[in-house]
XYZ file of C-alpha atoms in Angstrom:
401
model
C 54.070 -26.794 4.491
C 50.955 -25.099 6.240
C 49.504 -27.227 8.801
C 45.729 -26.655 9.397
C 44.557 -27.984 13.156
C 40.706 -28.452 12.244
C 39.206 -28.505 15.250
C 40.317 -24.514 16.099
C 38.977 -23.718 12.686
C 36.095 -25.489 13.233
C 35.428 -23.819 16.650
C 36.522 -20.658 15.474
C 33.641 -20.518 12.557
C 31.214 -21.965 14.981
C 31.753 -19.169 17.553
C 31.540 -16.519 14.768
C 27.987 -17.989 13.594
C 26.953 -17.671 17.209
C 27.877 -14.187 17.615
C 26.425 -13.127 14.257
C 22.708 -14.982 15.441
C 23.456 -13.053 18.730
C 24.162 -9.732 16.849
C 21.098 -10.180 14.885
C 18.763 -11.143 17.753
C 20.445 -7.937 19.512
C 19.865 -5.666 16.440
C 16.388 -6.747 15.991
C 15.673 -6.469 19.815
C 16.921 -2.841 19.992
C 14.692 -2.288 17.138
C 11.285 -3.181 19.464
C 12.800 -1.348 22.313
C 13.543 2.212 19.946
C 9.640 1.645 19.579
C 10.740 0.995 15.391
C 8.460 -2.494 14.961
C 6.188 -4.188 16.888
C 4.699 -7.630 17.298
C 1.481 -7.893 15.989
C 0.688 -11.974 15.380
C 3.141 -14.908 15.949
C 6.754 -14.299 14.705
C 4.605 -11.668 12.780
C 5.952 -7.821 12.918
C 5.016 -4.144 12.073
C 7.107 -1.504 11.043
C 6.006 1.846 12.709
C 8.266 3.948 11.673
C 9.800 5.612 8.701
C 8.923 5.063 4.569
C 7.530 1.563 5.097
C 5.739 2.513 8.653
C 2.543 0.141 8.350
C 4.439 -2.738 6.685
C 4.340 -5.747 8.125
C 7.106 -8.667 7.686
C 7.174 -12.303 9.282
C 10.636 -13.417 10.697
C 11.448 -17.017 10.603
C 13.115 -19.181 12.996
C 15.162 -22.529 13.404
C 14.404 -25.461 15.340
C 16.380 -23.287 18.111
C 14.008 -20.490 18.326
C 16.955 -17.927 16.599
C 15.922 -15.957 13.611
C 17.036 -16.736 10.528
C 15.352 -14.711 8.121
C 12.863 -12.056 7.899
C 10.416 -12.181 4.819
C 8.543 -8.748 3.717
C 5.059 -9.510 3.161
C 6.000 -7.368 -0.164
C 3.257 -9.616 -2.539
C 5.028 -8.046 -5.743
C 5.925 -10.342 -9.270
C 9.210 -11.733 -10.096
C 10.848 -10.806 -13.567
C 12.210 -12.846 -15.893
C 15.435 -13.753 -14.143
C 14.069 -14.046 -10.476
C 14.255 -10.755 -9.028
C 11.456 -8.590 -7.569
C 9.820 -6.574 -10.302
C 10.066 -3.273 -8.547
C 11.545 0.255 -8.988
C 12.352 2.715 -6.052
C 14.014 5.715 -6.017
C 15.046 4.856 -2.278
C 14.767 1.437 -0.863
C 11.729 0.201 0.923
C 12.118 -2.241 4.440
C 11.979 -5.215 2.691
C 15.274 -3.909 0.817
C 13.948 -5.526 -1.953
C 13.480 -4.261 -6.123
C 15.812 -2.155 -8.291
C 17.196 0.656 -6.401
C 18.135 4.056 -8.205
C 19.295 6.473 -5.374
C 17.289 9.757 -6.209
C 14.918 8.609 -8.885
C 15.315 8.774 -12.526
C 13.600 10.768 -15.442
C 13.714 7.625 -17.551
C 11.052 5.751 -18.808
C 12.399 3.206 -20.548
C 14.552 2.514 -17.850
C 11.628 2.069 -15.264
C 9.734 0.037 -17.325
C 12.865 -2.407 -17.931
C 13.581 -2.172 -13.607
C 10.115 -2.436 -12.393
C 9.565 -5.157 -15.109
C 6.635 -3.379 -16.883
C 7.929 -3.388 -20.567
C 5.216 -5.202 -21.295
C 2.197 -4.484 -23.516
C -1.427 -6.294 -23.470
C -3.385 -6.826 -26.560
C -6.608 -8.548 -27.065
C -6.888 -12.083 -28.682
C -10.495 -13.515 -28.996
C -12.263 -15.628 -26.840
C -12.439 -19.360 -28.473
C -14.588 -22.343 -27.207
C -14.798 -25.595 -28.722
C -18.486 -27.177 -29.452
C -19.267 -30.006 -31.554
C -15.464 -31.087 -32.175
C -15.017 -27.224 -34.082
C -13.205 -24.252 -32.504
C -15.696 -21.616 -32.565
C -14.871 -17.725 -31.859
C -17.033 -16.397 -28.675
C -18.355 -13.125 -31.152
C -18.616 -10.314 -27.966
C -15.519 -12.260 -25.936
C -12.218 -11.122 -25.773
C -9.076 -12.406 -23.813
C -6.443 -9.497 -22.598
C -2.362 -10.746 -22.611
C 0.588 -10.192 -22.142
C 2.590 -10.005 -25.398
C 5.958 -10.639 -24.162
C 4.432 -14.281 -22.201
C 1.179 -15.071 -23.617
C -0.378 -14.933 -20.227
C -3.558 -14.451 -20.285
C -4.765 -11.235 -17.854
C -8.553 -10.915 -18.245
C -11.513 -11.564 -20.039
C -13.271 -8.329 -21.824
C -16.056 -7.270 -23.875
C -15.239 -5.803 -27.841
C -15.206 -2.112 -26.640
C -12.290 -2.834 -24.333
C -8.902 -1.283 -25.227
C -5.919 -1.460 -23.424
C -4.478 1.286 -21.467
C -0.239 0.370 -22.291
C 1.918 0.350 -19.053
C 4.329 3.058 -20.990
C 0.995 5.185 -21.449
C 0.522 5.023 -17.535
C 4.123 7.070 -17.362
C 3.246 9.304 -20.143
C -0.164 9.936 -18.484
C 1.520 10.919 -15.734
C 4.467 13.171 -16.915
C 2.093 15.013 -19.152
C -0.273 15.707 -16.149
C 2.532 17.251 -14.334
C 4.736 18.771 -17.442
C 5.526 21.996 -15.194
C 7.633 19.553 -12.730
C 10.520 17.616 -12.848
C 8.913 14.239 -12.922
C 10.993 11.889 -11.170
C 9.460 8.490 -10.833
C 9.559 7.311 -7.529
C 8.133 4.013 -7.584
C 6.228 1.323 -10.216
C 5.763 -2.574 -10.461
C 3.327 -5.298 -11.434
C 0.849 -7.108 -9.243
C -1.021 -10.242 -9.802
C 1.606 -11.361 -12.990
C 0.819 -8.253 -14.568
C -3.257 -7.844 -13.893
C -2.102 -4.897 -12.136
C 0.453 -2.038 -12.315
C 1.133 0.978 -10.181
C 2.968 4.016 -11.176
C 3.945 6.828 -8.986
C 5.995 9.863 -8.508
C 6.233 12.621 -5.890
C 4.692 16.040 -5.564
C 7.150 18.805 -4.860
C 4.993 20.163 -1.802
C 5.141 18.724 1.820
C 2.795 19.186 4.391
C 3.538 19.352 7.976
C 0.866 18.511 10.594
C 1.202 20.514 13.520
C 4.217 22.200 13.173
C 4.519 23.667 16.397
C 3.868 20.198 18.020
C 4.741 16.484 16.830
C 5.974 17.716 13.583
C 4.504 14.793 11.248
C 5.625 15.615 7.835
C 3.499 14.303 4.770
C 4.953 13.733 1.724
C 1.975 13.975 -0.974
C 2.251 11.433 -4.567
C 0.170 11.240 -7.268
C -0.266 7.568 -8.164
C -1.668 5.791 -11.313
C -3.130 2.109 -11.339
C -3.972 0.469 -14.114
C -5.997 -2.672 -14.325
C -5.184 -5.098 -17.155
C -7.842 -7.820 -16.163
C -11.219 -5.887 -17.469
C -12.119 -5.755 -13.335
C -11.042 -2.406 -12.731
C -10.550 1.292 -14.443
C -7.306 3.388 -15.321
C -6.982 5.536 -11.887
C -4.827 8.680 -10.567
C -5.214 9.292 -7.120
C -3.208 11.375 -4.508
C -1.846 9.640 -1.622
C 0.357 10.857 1.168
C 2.630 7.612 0.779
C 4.469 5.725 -2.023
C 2.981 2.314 -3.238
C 6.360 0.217 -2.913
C 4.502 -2.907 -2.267
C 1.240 -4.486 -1.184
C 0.839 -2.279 1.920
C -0.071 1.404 1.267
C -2.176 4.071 3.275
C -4.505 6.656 1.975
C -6.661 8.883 3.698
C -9.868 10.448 3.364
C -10.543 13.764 3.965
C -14.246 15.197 3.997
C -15.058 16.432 0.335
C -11.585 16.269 -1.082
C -11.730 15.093 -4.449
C -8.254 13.062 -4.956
C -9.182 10.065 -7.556
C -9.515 10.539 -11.007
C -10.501 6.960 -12.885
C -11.201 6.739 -16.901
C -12.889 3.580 -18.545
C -10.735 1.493 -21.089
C -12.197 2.380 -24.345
C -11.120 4.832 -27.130
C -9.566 7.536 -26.332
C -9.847 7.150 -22.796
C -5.834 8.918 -22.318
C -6.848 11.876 -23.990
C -9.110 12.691 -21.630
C -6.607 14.942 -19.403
C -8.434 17.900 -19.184
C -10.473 16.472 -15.995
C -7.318 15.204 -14.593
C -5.512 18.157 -14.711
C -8.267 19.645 -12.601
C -8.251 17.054 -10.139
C -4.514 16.859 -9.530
C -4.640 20.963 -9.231
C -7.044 20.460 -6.544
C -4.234 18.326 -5.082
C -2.834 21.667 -3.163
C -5.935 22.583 -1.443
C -6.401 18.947 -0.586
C -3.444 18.479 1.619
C -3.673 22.313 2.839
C -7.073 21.376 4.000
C -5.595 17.743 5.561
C -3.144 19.483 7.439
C -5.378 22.008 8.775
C -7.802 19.238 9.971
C -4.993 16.878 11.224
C -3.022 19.399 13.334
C -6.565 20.240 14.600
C -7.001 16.577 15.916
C -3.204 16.576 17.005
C -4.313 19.634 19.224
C -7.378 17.624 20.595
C -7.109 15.991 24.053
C -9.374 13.052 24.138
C -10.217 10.603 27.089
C -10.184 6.663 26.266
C -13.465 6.564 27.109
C -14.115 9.361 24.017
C -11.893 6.679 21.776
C -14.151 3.761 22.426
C -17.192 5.852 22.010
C -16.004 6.570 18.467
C -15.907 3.137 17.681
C -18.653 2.250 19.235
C -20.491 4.941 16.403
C -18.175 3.365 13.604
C -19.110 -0.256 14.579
C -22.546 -0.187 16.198
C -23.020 -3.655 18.573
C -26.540 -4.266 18.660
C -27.850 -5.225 22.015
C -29.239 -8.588 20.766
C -25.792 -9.562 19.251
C -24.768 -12.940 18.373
C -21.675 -14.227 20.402
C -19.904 -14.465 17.555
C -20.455 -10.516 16.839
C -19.345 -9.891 20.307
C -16.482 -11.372 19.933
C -15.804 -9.986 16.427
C -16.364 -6.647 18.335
C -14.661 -7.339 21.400
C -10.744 -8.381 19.087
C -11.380 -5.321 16.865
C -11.683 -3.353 19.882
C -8.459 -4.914 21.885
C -6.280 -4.384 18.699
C -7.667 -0.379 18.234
C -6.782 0.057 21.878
C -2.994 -1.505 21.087
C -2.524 0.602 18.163
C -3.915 3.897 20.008
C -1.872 2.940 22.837
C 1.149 2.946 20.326
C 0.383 5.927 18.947
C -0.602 8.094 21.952
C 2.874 7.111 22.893
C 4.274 9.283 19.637
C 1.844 12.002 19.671
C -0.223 12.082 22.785
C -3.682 10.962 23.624
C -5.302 12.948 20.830
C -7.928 13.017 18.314
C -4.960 12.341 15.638
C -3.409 9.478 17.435
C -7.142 7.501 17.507
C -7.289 8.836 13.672
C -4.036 7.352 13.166
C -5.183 3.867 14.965
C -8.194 3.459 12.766
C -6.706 4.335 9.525
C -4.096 1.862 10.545
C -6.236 -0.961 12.023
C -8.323 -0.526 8.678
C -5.341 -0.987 6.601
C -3.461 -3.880 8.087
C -5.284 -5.338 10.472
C -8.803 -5.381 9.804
C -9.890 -9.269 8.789
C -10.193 -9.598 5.111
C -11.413 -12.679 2.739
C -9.632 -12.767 -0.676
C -10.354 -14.393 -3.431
C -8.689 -17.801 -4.430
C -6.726 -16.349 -7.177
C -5.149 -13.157 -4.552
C -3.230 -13.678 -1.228
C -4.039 -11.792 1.589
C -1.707 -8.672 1.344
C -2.123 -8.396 -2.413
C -6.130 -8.360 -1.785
C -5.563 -5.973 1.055
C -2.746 -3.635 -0.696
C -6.030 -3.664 -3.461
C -8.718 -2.581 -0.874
C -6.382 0.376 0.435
C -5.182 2.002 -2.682
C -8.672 1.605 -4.095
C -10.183 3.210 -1.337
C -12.509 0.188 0.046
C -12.740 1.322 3.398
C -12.591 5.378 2.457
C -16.210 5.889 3.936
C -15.227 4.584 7.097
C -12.433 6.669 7.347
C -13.758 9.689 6.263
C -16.596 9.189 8.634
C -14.055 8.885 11.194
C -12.251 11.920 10.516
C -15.602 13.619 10.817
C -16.913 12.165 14.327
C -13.160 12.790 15.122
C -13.660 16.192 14.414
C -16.531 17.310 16.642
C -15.068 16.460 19.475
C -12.745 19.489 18.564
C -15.687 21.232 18.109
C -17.832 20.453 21.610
């Protein structure tokens, strides 16, 4: 007979729950001190490194102050059966989606993964009046045909783009290559999908120097709600959930967008051209980063740049001078970070705006969008593009004088 004394096995699982807390609060600190995350709001983190640098993630806490859970501020769908409607070809920091090492040539297989083998058809718009259902003649409702949900509201010259069209789209466009898709998924239950794979060039800024390699992808997003267009753009990072970058370079033509109406995927032609200029795009980024990587700058130049980006008017409200004065204290942590990587250059102030405009930068969504889905929307459809480009630009002349 096996005799059990409790109270050792009790103390014995107790200490190894303690030491696992411990190794995770260890694990996590060594993280901040390698310089890998940051703190950028209460129990609220950035990632700064690697794939998902930009990311941010919330960690949780028990009544003792320990973490006990980190939660990726990922804002993707569920499928059916409860797990994250996403496909990667490597995994992103939240670790969450379907993961196939490598990527896969597929289709049907990404669709089932990312949980986009769906279609949307168009049902008309009904209203009731007078105790009769009556059919709304120039109305049209957009679902989803495997839920009923409905996804938009549209006028009778609408037709839906198909999620499986957004792949073919894509693997046409690039027939000379072997597509391999890197990433796709729905956002907003399916108002939005993104599509993406991965161009075979890299570009490295300042090769002789910091070394920053930039891996270019063409990206397609489709909008199923009758708010947006059918768009390819080229991006230097992978949409794997509602945080993205892109960047804008002066005169670089890297968006190609198509109404949804008849015919609207045989129009190619024009996006052939624009994803050829794709090459001279990122030659000409590099170029022009590696310039700004090679540009000393004094703080004093940094502020003045934001100063010209975000004129304060001498007359200002409080409440603008305080609006300026938190924009400016979290551009001078961020270019503090990043002069810490790459020196106090033109490139690491470029690198602080771009990334202040993409995840920090207040914004006000809508009731029906939270806060990283609206802001993962303003990023990969180039909201803020103008201010980065103009940026880049003022960035540039300092080379220059």
């Amino acid at each position: 007979m096996t005799i059990t004394d409790v109270n050792t096995a009790f103390a014995a699982e107790k200490t190894a729950q303690i030491e696992s807390v411990r190794q995770r609060e260890r694990a996590f600190q060594a993280r901040i001190d390698r310089g890998e995350i940051r703190m950028v709001g209460q129990d609220r983190y950035e990632v700064l490194t690697g794939w998902d640098r930009g990311e941010t993630f919330t960690v949780s806490r028990n009544t003792q102050g320990q973490i006990d859970g980190i939660i990726a501020q990922h804002g993707l769908d569920s499928r059916a059966d409860g797990t994250i409607a996403l496909y990667a070809s490597s995994p992103a920091w939240h670790g969450l989606g379907q993961i196939i090492p490598g990527g896969t040539t597929d289709i049907d297989k990404v669709l089932e993964l990312s949980g986009l083998d769906f279609d949307v058809d168009t049902v008309p718009a009904l209203y009731r009046w007078g105790g009769e259902l009556r059919e709304h003649a120039d109305q049209f409702h957009t679902v989803r045909t495997d839920t009923g949900a409905a996804l938009g509201v549209v006028g009778r010259k609408y037709q839906p783009i198909q999620n499986r069209q957004g792949f073919e789209f894509l693997q046409e466009l690039v027939g000379r290559y072997d597509v391999v898709w890197e990433s796709a998924g729905p956002l907003r239950g399916g108002k939005r999908v993104f599509i993406s794979i991965r161009l075979p060039e890299t570009v490295t800024v300042d090769a002789d120097g910091i070394g920053d390699v930039v891996v270019p992808y063409v990206a397609v997003m489709n909008d199923h709600s009758g708010q947006g267009q059918f768009q390819c753009v080229v991006t230097p990072w992978r949409p794997v959930c509602a945080n993205t970058e892109r960047f804008a370079v002066r005169d670089a033509v890297t968006r190609w967008a198509v109404r949804h109406t008849a015919g609207a995927t045989s129009e190619i032609k024009e996006a052939r051209r624009t994803l050829g200029l794709s090459v001279k795009y990122f030659e000409r980024f590099a170029d022009e980063e590696t310039a700004l990587a090679r540009t000393d700058i004094a703080v004093a130049d940094f502020h003045q740049v934001i100063a010209d980006l975000w004129p304060l008017d001498d007359d200002a409200s409080d409440a603008k001078k305080n609006n300026f004065a938190a924009r400016l204290g979290a551009l001078d942590d961020l270019f503090r970070t990043e002069t810490e990587r790459v020196g106090r250059t033109a490139y690491a102030a470029e690198r602080a705006i771009t990334g202040y405009l993409d995840h920090l930068a207040p914004r006000r969504p809508p009731k029906s969008m939270t806060e990283e889905i609206f802001r993962a929307t303003a990023v990969m459809e180039g909201a803020d593009d103008d201010t980065k480009t103009r940026a880049h630009k003022r960035l540039l002349l300092l080379r220059k004088s």
